[in-house]
mmCIF file with all atom_site columns, C-alpha atoms in Angstrom:
data_model
loop_
_atom_site.group_PDB
_atom_site.id
_atom_site.type_symbol
_atom_site.label_atom_id
_atom_site.label_alt_id
_atom_site.label_comp_id
_atom_site.label_asym_id
_atom_site.label_entity_id
_atom_site.label_seq_id
_atom_site.pdbx_PDB_ins_code
_atom_site.Cartn_x
_atom_site.Cartn_y
_atom_site.Cartn_z
_atom_site.occupancy
_atom_site.B_iso_or_equiv
_atom_site.pdbx_formal_charge
_atom_site.auth_seq_id
_atom_site.auth_comp_id
_atom_site.auth_asym_id
_atom_site.auth_atom_id
_atom_site.pdbx_PDB_model_num
ATOM 1   C CA . MET A 1 1   ? -32.372 40.255  -13.969 1.00 50.00 ? 1   MET A CA 1
ATOM 2   C CA . ARG A 1 2   ? -29.270 40.733  -15.645 1.00 57.00 ? 2   ARG A CA 1
ATOM 3   C CA . ARG A 1 3   ? -29.051 41.035  -19.327 1.00 62.00 ? 3   ARG A CA 1
ATOM 4   C CA . GLY A 1 4   ? -26.065 40.857  -21.099 1.00 60.00 ? 4   GLY A CA 1
ATOM 5   C CA . ARG A 1 5   ? -23.646 38.281  -22.694 1.00 63.00 ? 5   ARG A CA 1
ATOM 6   C CA . ALA A 1 6   ? -23.203 35.151  -21.047 1.00 60.00 ? 6   ALA A CA 1
ATOM 7   C CA . LYS A 1 7   ? -19.792 34.501  -19.559 1.00 63.00 ? 7   LYS A CA 1
ATOM 8   C CA . SER A 1 8   ? -18.060 32.036  -21.857 1.00 64.00 ? 8   SER A CA 1
ATOM 9   C CA . ILE A 1 9   ? -16.320 28.891  -20.786 1.00 60.00 ? 9   ILE A CA 1
ATOM 10  C CA . PRO A 1 10  ? -12.522 29.136  -20.960 1.00 60.00 ? 10  PRO A CA 1
ATOM 11  C CA . LYS A 1 11  ? -11.055 26.344  -23.440 1.00 59.00 ? 11  LYS A CA 1
ATOM 12  C CA . SER A 1 12  ? -9.054  24.761  -20.982 1.00 55.00 ? 12  SER A CA 1
ATOM 13  C CA . GLN A 1 13  ? -12.383 23.665  -19.662 1.00 56.00 ? 13  GLN A CA 1
ATOM 14  C CA . THR A 1 14  ? -14.199 22.629  -22.525 1.00 59.00 ? 14  THR A CA 1
ATOM 15  C CA . ARG A 1 15  ? -13.515 19.079  -24.037 1.00 59.00 ? 15  ARG A CA 1
ATOM 16  C CA . ARG A 1 16  ? -13.142 17.973  -27.422 1.00 70.00 ? 16  ARG A CA 1
ATOM 17  C CA . PRO A 1 17  ? -15.980 15.832  -28.857 1.00 70.00 ? 17  PRO A CA 1
ATOM 18  C CA . ALA A 1 18  ? -13.919 12.796  -29.322 1.00 70.00 ? 18  ALA A CA 1
ATOM 19  C CA . GLU A 1 19  ? -12.848 13.055  -25.576 1.00 74.00 ? 19  GLU A CA 1
ATOM 20  C CA . ALA A 1 20  ? -16.401 13.427  -24.519 1.00 76.00 ? 20  ALA A CA 1
ATOM 21  C CA . ALA A 1 21  ? -17.653 10.660  -26.537 1.00 78.00 ? 21  ALA A CA 1
ATOM 22  C CA . GLY A 1 22  ? -14.775 8.069   -25.148 1.00 82.00 ? 22  GLY A CA 1
ATOM 23  C CA . GLU A 1 23  ? -15.801 9.293   -21.294 1.00 85.00 ? 23  GLU A CA 1
ATOM 24  C CA . VAL A 1 24  ? -19.459 8.620   -22.275 1.00 88.00 ? 24  VAL A CA 1
ATOM 25  C CA . ALA A 1 25  ? -18.913 5.268   -23.347 1.00 87.00 ? 25  ALA A CA 1
ATOM 26  C CA . ARG A 1 26  ? -16.514 4.433   -20.410 1.00 90.00 ? 26  ARG A CA 1
ATOM 27  C CA . LEU A 1 27  ? -19.262 5.512   -17.740 1.00 90.00 ? 27  LEU A CA 1
ATOM 28  C CA . ARG A 1 28  ? -22.067 3.723   -19.816 1.00 92.00 ? 28  ARG A CA 1
ATOM 29  C CA . GLN A 1 29  ? -19.734 0.309   -19.281 1.00 93.00 ? 29  GLN A CA 1
ATOM 30  C CA . GLU A 1 30  ? -19.255 1.081   -15.647 1.00 92.00 ? 30  GLU A CA 1
ATOM 31  C CA . LEU A 1 31  ? -23.118 1.633   -15.114 1.00 92.00 ? 31  LEU A CA 1
ATOM 32  C CA . GLN A 1 32  ? -23.643 -1.528  -17.097 1.00 93.00 ? 32  GLN A CA 1
ATOM 33  C CA . GLU A 1 33  ? -21.133 -3.445  -14.713 1.00 91.00 ? 33  GLU A CA 1
ATOM 34  C CA . ALA A 1 34  ? -22.810 -1.818  -11.773 1.00 88.00 ? 34  ALA A CA 1
ATOM 35  C CA . ARG A 1 35  ? -26.578 -2.929  -12.890 1.00 89.00 ? 35  ARG A CA 1
ATOM 36  C CA . ALA A 1 36  ? -25.198 -6.455  -13.695 1.00 87.00 ? 36  ALA A CA 1
ATOM 37  C CA . LEU A 1 37  ? -23.692 -6.643  -10.048 1.00 81.00 ? 37  LEU A CA 1
ATOM 38  C CA . LEU A 1 38  ? -26.875 -5.165  -8.523  1.00 82.00 ? 38  LEU A CA 1
ATOM 39  C CA . ARG A 1 39  ? -28.740 -7.787  -10.470 1.00 83.00 ? 39  ARG A CA 1
ATOM 40  C CA . GLU A 1 40  ? -26.870 -10.717 -9.386  1.00 77.00 ? 40  GLU A CA 1
ATOM 41  C CA . LEU A 1 41  ? -27.057 -9.493  -5.466  1.00 75.00 ? 41  LEU A CA 1
ATOM 42  C CA . ALA A 1 42  ? -30.646 -9.389  -5.852  1.00 76.00 ? 42  ALA A CA 1
ATOM 43  C CA . GLU A 1 43  ? -31.063 -12.721 -7.295  1.00 78.00 ? 43  GLU A CA 1
ATOM 44  C CA . GLY A 1 44  ? -28.548 -14.679 -5.189  1.00 73.00 ? 44  GLY A CA 1
ATOM 45  C CA . GLY A 1 45  ? -27.125 -11.839 -3.108  1.00 65.00 ? 45  GLY A CA 1
ATOM 46  C CA . GLY A 1 46  ? -26.841 -13.965 0.077   1.00 70.00 ? 46  GLY A CA 1
ATOM 47  C CA . SER A 1 47  ? -24.304 -16.475 -1.563  1.00 76.00 ? 47  SER A CA 1
ATOM 48  C CA . VAL A 1 48  ? -22.220 -14.048 -2.988  1.00 73.00 ? 48  VAL A CA 1
ATOM 49  C CA . VAL A 1 49  ? -21.960 -12.229 0.003   1.00 76.00 ? 49  VAL A CA 1
ATOM 50  C CA . ALA A 1 50  ? -21.398 -15.182 2.051   1.00 80.00 ? 50  ALA A CA 1
ATOM 51  C CA . LYS A 1 51  ? -18.339 -16.037 -0.311  1.00 84.00 ? 51  LYS A CA 1
ATOM 52  C CA . ARG A 1 52  ? -16.950 -12.852 -0.303  1.00 83.00 ? 52  ARG A CA 1
ATOM 53  C CA . LEU A 1 53  ? -16.895 -12.630 3.595   1.00 85.00 ? 53  LEU A CA 1
ATOM 54  C CA . ALA A 1 54  ? -15.472 -16.217 3.717   1.00 90.00 ? 54  ALA A CA 1
ATOM 55  C CA . SER A 1 55  ? -12.658 -15.216 1.569   1.00 91.00 ? 55  SER A CA 1
ATOM 56  C CA . LEU A 1 56  ? -11.915 -12.036 3.343   1.00 92.00 ? 56  LEU A CA 1
ATOM 57  C CA . GLU A 1 57  ? -11.886 -13.917 6.673   1.00 94.00 ? 57  GLU A CA 1
ATOM 58  C CA . GLU A 1 58  ? -9.407  -16.146 5.081   1.00 94.00 ? 58  GLU A CA 1
ATOM 59  C CA . GLU A 1 59  ? -7.417  -13.526 3.898   1.00 94.00 ? 59  GLU A CA 1
ATOM 60  C CA . ARG A 1 60  ? -7.306  -11.739 7.460   1.00 94.00 ? 60  ARG A CA 1
ATOM 61  C CA . GLN A 1 61  ? -6.302  -15.059 9.184   1.00 95.00 ? 61  GLN A CA 1
ATOM 62  C CA . ILE A 1 62  ? -3.261  -15.320 6.264   1.00 94.00 ? 62  ILE A CA 1
ATOM 63  C CA . ALA A 1 63  ? -2.111  -11.605 7.304   1.00 95.00 ? 63  ALA A CA 1
ATOM 64  C CA . ARG A 1 64  ? -2.455  -12.186 10.735  1.00 94.00 ? 64  ARG A CA 1
ATOM 65  C CA . GLY A 1 65  ? -0.087  -15.147 10.482  1.00 94.00 ? 65  GLY A CA 1
ATOM 66  C CA . GLN A 1 66  ? 2.349   -13.328 8.315   1.00 95.00 ? 66  GLN A CA 1
ATOM 67  C CA . ALA A 1 67  ? 2.391   -10.307 10.949  1.00 95.00 ? 67  ALA A CA 1
ATOM 68  C CA . VAL A 1 68  ? 3.198   -13.057 13.815  1.00 94.00 ? 68  VAL A CA 1
ATOM 69  C CA . GLU A 1 69  ? 5.774   -14.649 11.491  1.00 94.00 ? 69  GLU A CA 1
ATOM 70  C CA . ALA A 1 70  ? 7.352   -10.992 10.913  1.00 95.00 ? 70  ALA A CA 1
ATOM 71  C CA . ALA A 1 71  ? 7.387   -10.202 14.586  1.00 95.00 ? 71  ALA A CA 1
ATOM 72  C CA . MET A 1 72  ? 9.336   -13.404 15.341  1.00 95.00 ? 72  MET A CA 1
ATOM 73  C CA . ALA A 1 73  ? 11.633  -13.061 12.569  1.00 95.00 ? 73  ALA A CA 1
ATOM 74  C CA . LYS A 1 74  ? 12.152  -9.264  13.961  1.00 95.00 ? 74  LYS A CA 1
ATOM 75  C CA . SER A 1 75  ? 12.855  -10.499 17.576  1.00 95.00 ? 75  SER A CA 1
ATOM 76  C CA . LYS A 1 76  ? 15.305  -13.477 16.503  1.00 96.00 ? 76  LYS A CA 1
ATOM 77  C CA . ALA A 1 77  ? 17.417  -10.858 14.316  1.00 96.00 ? 77  ALA A CA 1
ATOM 78  C CA . GLU A 1 78  ? 17.325  -8.264  17.231  1.00 96.00 ? 78  GLU A CA 1
ATOM 79  C CA . GLY A 1 79  ? 18.686  -11.170 19.523  1.00 96.00 ? 79  GLY A CA 1
ATOM 80  C CA . GLU A 1 80  ? 21.225  -12.063 17.084  1.00 96.00 ? 80  GLU A CA 1
ATOM 81  C CA . LEU A 1 81  ? 22.401  -8.308  16.609  1.00 94.00 ? 81  LEU A CA 1
ATOM 82  C CA . ARG A 1 82  ? 22.966  -8.128  20.519  1.00 95.00 ? 82  ARG A CA 1
ATOM 83  C CA . ARG A 1 83  ? 24.964  -11.172 20.617  1.00 96.00 ? 83  ARG A CA 1
ATOM 84  C CA . LEU A 1 84  ? 27.417  -10.109 17.824  1.00 93.00 ? 84  LEU A CA 1
ATOM 85  C CA . GLN A 1 85  ? 27.501  -6.758  19.638  1.00 92.00 ? 85  GLN A CA 1
ATOM 86  C CA . ALA A 1 86  ? 28.457  -8.348  22.994  1.00 94.00 ? 86  ALA A CA 1
ATOM 87  C CA . ALA A 1 87  ? 30.944  -10.532 21.012  1.00 94.00 ? 87  ALA A CA 1
ATOM 88  C CA . ILE A 1 88  ? 32.513  -7.568  19.455  1.00 93.00 ? 88  ILE A CA 1
ATOM 89  C CA . ASP A 1 89  ? 32.829  -5.771  23.024  1.00 93.00 ? 89  ASP A CA 1
ATOM 90  C CA . LYS A 1 90  ? 34.498  -8.688  24.570  1.00 93.00 ? 90  LYS A CA 1
ATOM 91  C CA . ALA A 1 91  ? 36.930  -9.500  21.384  1.00 93.00 ? 91  ALA A CA 1
ATOM 92  C CA . PRO A 1 92  ? 40.518  -9.414  22.559  1.00 94.00 ? 92  PRO A CA 1
ATOM 93  C CA . GLY A 1 93  ? 43.385  -7.981  21.335  1.00 94.00 ? 93  GLY A CA 1
ATOM 94  C CA . PHE A 1 94  ? 44.260  -6.002  18.263  1.00 93.00 ? 94  PHE A CA 1
ATOM 95  C CA . GLN A 1 95  ? 41.303  -7.549  16.071  1.00 93.00 ? 95  GLN A CA 1
ATOM 96  C CA . GLY A 1 96  ? 39.229  -6.914  19.069  1.00 93.00 ? 96  GLY A CA 1
ATOM 97  C CA . TRP A 1 97  ? 40.197  -2.999  18.760  1.00 93.00 ? 97  TRP A CA 1
ATOM 98  C CA . LEU A 1 98  ? 39.621  -3.044  15.022  1.00 94.00 ? 98  LEU A CA 1
ATOM 99  C CA . LEU A 1 99  ? 36.127  -4.306  15.187  1.00 93.00 ? 99  LEU A CA 1
ATOM 100 C CA . ARG A 1 100 ? 35.200  -2.016  18.170  1.00 93.00 ? 100 ARG A CA 1
ATOM 101 C CA . ARG A 1 101 ? 36.736  0.986   15.813  1.00 94.00 ? 101 ARG A CA 1
ATOM 102 C CA . ALA A 1 102 ? 34.923  -0.133  12.662  1.00 93.00 ? 102 ALA A CA 1
ATOM 103 C CA . ARG A 1 103 ? 31.567  -0.229  14.578  1.00 91.00 ? 103 ARG A CA 1
ATOM 104 C CA . ARG A 1 104 ? 32.055  3.135   15.856  1.00 91.00 ? 104 ARG A CA 1
ATOM 105 C CA . ARG A 1 105 ? 32.656  4.648   12.810  1.00 92.00 ? 105 ARG A CA 1
ATOM 106 C CA . LEU A 1 106 ? 29.521  3.063   11.258  1.00 90.00 ? 106 LEU A CA 1
ATOM 107 C CA . GLU A 1 107 ? 27.516  4.252   14.068  1.00 88.00 ? 107 GLU A CA 1
ATOM 108 C CA . THR A 1 108 ? 28.845  7.939   13.522  1.00 88.00 ? 108 THR A CA 1
ATOM 109 C CA . GLY A 1 109 ? 28.597  8.297   10.005  1.00 74.00 ? 109 GLY A CA 1
#
């Protein structure tokens, strides 16, 4: 065994009593909320879990629908872009040349 002075904790790692008391109060509140939730689940947990699962399933379906709509919008926008590029490539005369030149300048920098 080693005898002597114990190493002291640096001040940067210690907390003020007010900070520690606030944190203890916050942790007690979280513990009470967790206990209340556990009590609720123990008493009628099946209905709470079933409601939550139904809610999650509904949200999943909504998200899936939004993803499909986004994919359709992207496809439509890409088609419009291709049509505009083709129209610029086929534009006649000086205005067509200006459009093609402007597109090249945008693409390069």
